[in-house]
Amino acid sequence: PGEAITADLPQETVKAYLEATGDAAFLRLVAPIHYLEAVNAPMQIHIGEADGEKLLHTPPEWSRKVYEALQAEGKEVEFFSYPEQGHYFESPAWGQFMNHALAFFDEQLK
């Protein structure tokens, strides 16, 4: 996506990025889902159900899989999905997201 491959990146960086994203063995080494046992703090996951429809962002299934894997590891995790929202939330979902996040930090950091 445009956030990762910007027009001003050197060509060797673009080439390395594209090669890495096509290498299943490399992706397995760097994918966070394979290291969830190291998580030692409560987590909260937020995903727009329409994420990935317009641009190559984060498919909602990925977030669900991470959530389920964290639960399987016995980690403390909350999951929130927002219908009709993409990668960047818009009102009123933005307010709902912020309320969930504020409550989470209020609970976890006090």
PDB file of C-alpha atoms in Angstrom:
ATOM      1  CA  PRO A   1       0.000   0.000   0.000  1.00  0.00           C
ATOM      2  CA  GLY A   2       0.918   3.625  -0.415  1.00  0.00           C
ATOM      3  CA  GLU A   3       1.739   3.979   3.274  1.00  0.00           C
ATOM      4  CA  ALA A   4       4.524   1.402   2.928  1.00  0.00           C
ATOM      5  CA  ILE A   5       5.808   2.116  -0.562  1.00  0.00           C
ATOM      6  CA  THR A   6       6.060   5.860  -1.007  1.00  0.00           C
ATOM      7  CA  ALA A   7       7.289   7.544  -4.168  1.00  0.00           C
ATOM      8  CA  ASP A   8      10.505   8.745  -2.519  1.00  0.00           C
ATOM      9  CA  LEU A   9      11.746   5.311  -1.382  1.00  0.00           C
ATOM     10  CA  PRO A  10      14.983   4.125  -2.978  1.00  0.00           C
ATOM     11  CA  GLN A  11      14.375   1.357  -5.525  1.00  0.00           C
ATOM     12  CA  GLU A  12      16.509  -1.133  -3.578  1.00  0.00           C
ATOM     13  CA  THR A  13      14.244  -0.602  -0.548  1.00  0.00           C
ATOM     14  CA  VAL A  14      11.123  -1.124  -2.671  1.00  0.00           C
ATOM     15  CA  LYS A  15      12.640  -4.290  -4.159  1.00  0.00           C
ATOM     16  CA  ALA A  16      13.583  -5.651  -0.712  1.00  0.00           C
ATOM     17  CA  TYR A  17      10.087  -4.881   0.636  1.00  0.00           C
ATOM     18  CA  LEU A  18       8.365  -6.628  -2.277  1.00  0.00           C
ATOM     19  CA  GLU A  19      10.652  -9.657  -2.010  1.00  0.00           C
ATOM     20  CA  ALA A  20      10.056  -9.919   1.744  1.00  0.00           C
ATOM     21  CA  THR A  21       6.273  -9.723   1.414  1.00  0.00           C
ATOM     22  CA  GLY A  22       6.374 -12.576  -1.080  1.00  0.00           C
ATOM     23  CA  ASP A  23       8.546 -14.835   1.088  1.00  0.00           C
ATOM     24  CA  ALA A  24       6.347 -17.062   3.279  1.00  0.00           C
ATOM     25  CA  ALA A  25       9.269 -18.232   5.430  1.00  0.00           C
ATOM     26  CA  PHE A  26      10.336 -14.668   6.155  1.00  0.00           C
ATOM     27  CA  LEU A  27       6.781 -13.574   6.927  1.00  0.00           C
ATOM     28  CA  ARG A  28       6.431 -16.448   9.396  1.00  0.00           C
ATOM     29  CA  LEU A  29       9.527 -15.183  11.207  1.00  0.00           C
ATOM     30  CA  VAL A  30       8.242 -11.621  11.548  1.00  0.00           C
ATOM     31  CA  ALA A  31       4.476 -12.169  11.949  1.00  0.00           C
ATOM     32  CA  PRO A  32       3.462 -11.199  15.508  1.00  0.00           C
ATOM     33  CA  ILE A  33       0.864 -13.973  15.708  1.00  0.00           C
ATOM     34  CA  HIS A  34       3.714 -16.466  16.156  1.00  0.00           C
ATOM     35  CA  TYR A  35       5.020 -14.690  19.267  1.00  0.00           C
ATOM     36  CA  LEU A  36       1.879 -14.072  21.317  1.00  0.00           C
ATOM     37  CA  GLU A  37       3.287 -15.988  24.280  1.00  0.00           C
ATOM     38  CA  ALA A  38       5.492 -12.923  24.845  1.00  0.00           C
ATOM     39  CA  VAL A  39       2.497 -10.642  25.378  1.00  0.00           C
ATOM     40  CA  ASN A  40       2.386  -9.665  29.038  1.00  0.00           C
ATOM     41  CA  ALA A  41      -0.034  -6.745  29.084  1.00  0.00           C
ATOM     42  CA  PRO A  42      -3.783  -6.501  28.485  1.00  0.00           C
ATOM     43  CA  MET A  43      -4.690  -5.697  24.905  1.00  0.00           C
ATOM     44  CA  GLN A  44      -7.568  -4.173  23.026  1.00  0.00           C
ATOM     45  CA  ILE A  45      -8.210  -4.757  19.315  1.00  0.00           C
ATOM     46  CA  HIS A  46     -10.361  -2.463  17.156  1.00  0.00           C
ATOM     47  CA  ILE A  47     -11.218  -3.212  13.525  1.00  0.00           C
ATOM     48  CA  GLY A  48     -13.466  -1.679  10.906  1.00  0.00           C
ATOM     49  CA  GLU A  49     -15.531  -4.393   9.209  1.00  0.00           C
ATOM     50  CA  ALA A  50     -14.969  -2.669   5.831  1.00  0.00           C
ATOM     51  CA  ASP A  51     -11.190  -2.450   6.274  1.00  0.00           C
ATOM     52  CA  GLY A  52      -9.415  -3.585   3.145  1.00  0.00           C
ATOM     53  CA  GLU A  53     -12.369  -3.075   0.796  1.00  0.00           C
ATOM     54  CA  LYS A  54     -11.074   0.132  -0.839  1.00  0.00           C
ATOM     55  CA  LEU A  55      -7.330  -0.073  -0.276  1.00  0.00           C
ATOM     56  CA  LEU A  56      -4.938  -2.805   0.734  1.00  0.00           C
ATOM     57  CA  HIS A  57      -5.117  -2.370   4.484  1.00  0.00           C
ATOM     58  CA  THR A  58      -5.910  -4.903   7.205  1.00  0.00           C
ATOM     59  CA  PRO A  59      -8.466  -7.609   6.496  1.00  0.00           C
ATOM     60  CA  PRO A  60     -10.808  -7.932   9.512  1.00  0.00           C
ATOM     61  CA  GLU A  61     -10.145 -11.691   9.570  1.00  0.00           C
ATOM     62  CA  TRP A  62      -6.547 -11.014  10.628  1.00  0.00           C
ATOM     63  CA  SER A  63      -7.695  -9.145  13.717  1.00  0.00           C
ATOM     64  CA  ARG A  64     -10.153 -11.890  14.601  1.00  0.00           C
ATOM     65  CA  LYS A  65      -7.407 -14.514  14.267  1.00  0.00           C
ATOM     66  CA  VAL A  66      -5.070 -12.526  16.508  1.00  0.00           C
ATOM     67  CA  TYR A  67      -7.881 -12.096  19.038  1.00  0.00           C
ATOM     68  CA  GLU A  68      -8.665 -15.823  19.030  1.00  0.00           C
ATOM     69  CA  ALA A  69      -4.970 -16.721  19.279  1.00  0.00           C
ATOM     70  CA  LEU A  70      -4.513 -14.349  22.235  1.00  0.00           C
ATOM     71  CA  GLN A  71      -7.502 -15.932  23.949  1.00  0.00           C
ATOM     72  CA  ALA A  72      -6.057 -19.400  23.288  1.00  0.00           C
ATOM     73  CA  GLU A  73      -2.820 -18.241  24.963  1.00  0.00           C
ATOM     74  CA  GLY A  74      -4.861 -17.122  27.990  1.00  0.00           C
ATOM     75  CA  LYS A  75      -4.085 -13.451  27.404  1.00  0.00           C
ATOM     76  CA  GLU A  76      -6.334 -10.620  28.542  1.00  0.00           C
ATOM     77  CA  VAL A  77      -7.801  -9.130  25.370  1.00  0.00           C
ATOM     78  CA  GLU A  78     -10.891  -7.219  24.296  1.00  0.00           C
ATOM     79  CA  PHE A  79     -12.188  -7.090  20.715  1.00  0.00           C
ATOM     80  CA  PHE A  80     -14.362  -4.420  19.109  1.00  0.00           C
ATOM     81  CA  SER A  81     -15.539  -4.318  15.510  1.00  0.00           C
ATOM     82  CA  TYR A  82     -17.222  -1.411  13.798  1.00  0.00           C
ATOM     83  CA  PRO A  83     -19.663  -2.083  10.929  1.00  0.00           C
ATOM     84  CA  GLU A  84     -19.215   0.003   7.779  1.00  0.00           C
ATOM     85  CA  GLN A  85     -15.863   1.373   8.972  1.00  0.00           C
ATOM     86  CA  GLY A  86     -12.647   1.108   7.008  1.00  0.00           C
ATOM     87  CA  HIS A  87      -9.073   1.401   8.218  1.00  0.00           C
ATOM     88  CA  TYR A  88      -9.666   4.953   9.425  1.00  0.00           C
ATOM     89  CA  PHE A  89     -12.774   5.388  11.569  1.00  0.00           C
ATOM     90  CA  GLU A  90     -15.321   8.121  10.982  1.00  0.00           C
ATOM     91  CA  SER A  91     -18.018   9.489  13.286  1.00  0.00           C
ATOM     92  CA  PRO A  92     -19.843   8.131  15.188  1.00  0.00           C
ATOM     93  CA  ALA A  93     -17.570   5.049  15.272  1.00  0.00           C
ATOM     94  CA  TRP A  94     -14.554   7.275  16.013  1.00  0.00           C
ATOM     95  CA  GLY A  95     -16.229   8.378  19.255  1.00  0.00           C
ATOM     96  CA  GLN A  96     -17.117   4.807  20.180  1.00  0.00           C
ATOM     97  CA  PHE A  97     -13.530   3.714  19.529  1.00  0.00           C
ATOM     98  CA  MET A  98     -12.166   6.545  21.668  1.00  0.00           C
ATOM     99  CA  ASN A  99     -14.598   5.771  24.498  1.00  0.00           C
ATOM    100  CA  HIS A 100     -13.534   2.111  24.507  1.00  0.00           C
ATOM    101  CA  ALA A 101      -9.851   3.079  24.433  1.00  0.00           C
ATOM    102  CA  LEU A 102     -10.228   5.665  27.209  1.00  0.00           C
ATOM    103  CA  ALA A 103     -12.093   3.200  29.419  1.00  0.00           C
ATOM    104  CA  PHE A 104      -9.414   0.577  28.755  1.00  0.00           C
ATOM    105  CA  PHE A 105      -6.551   2.910  29.664  1.00  0.00           C
ATOM    106  CA  ASP A 106      -8.458   4.257  32.639  1.00  0.00           C
ATOM    107  CA  GLU A 107      -8.949   0.720  33.943  1.00  0.00           C
ATOM    108  CA  GLN A 108      -5.469  -0.567  33.141  1.00  0.00           C
ATOM    109  CA  LEU A 109      -3.341   2.417  34.141  1.00  0.00           C
ATOM    110  CA  LYS A 110      -4.974   3.513  37.371  1.00  0.00           C
TER     111      LYS A 110
END
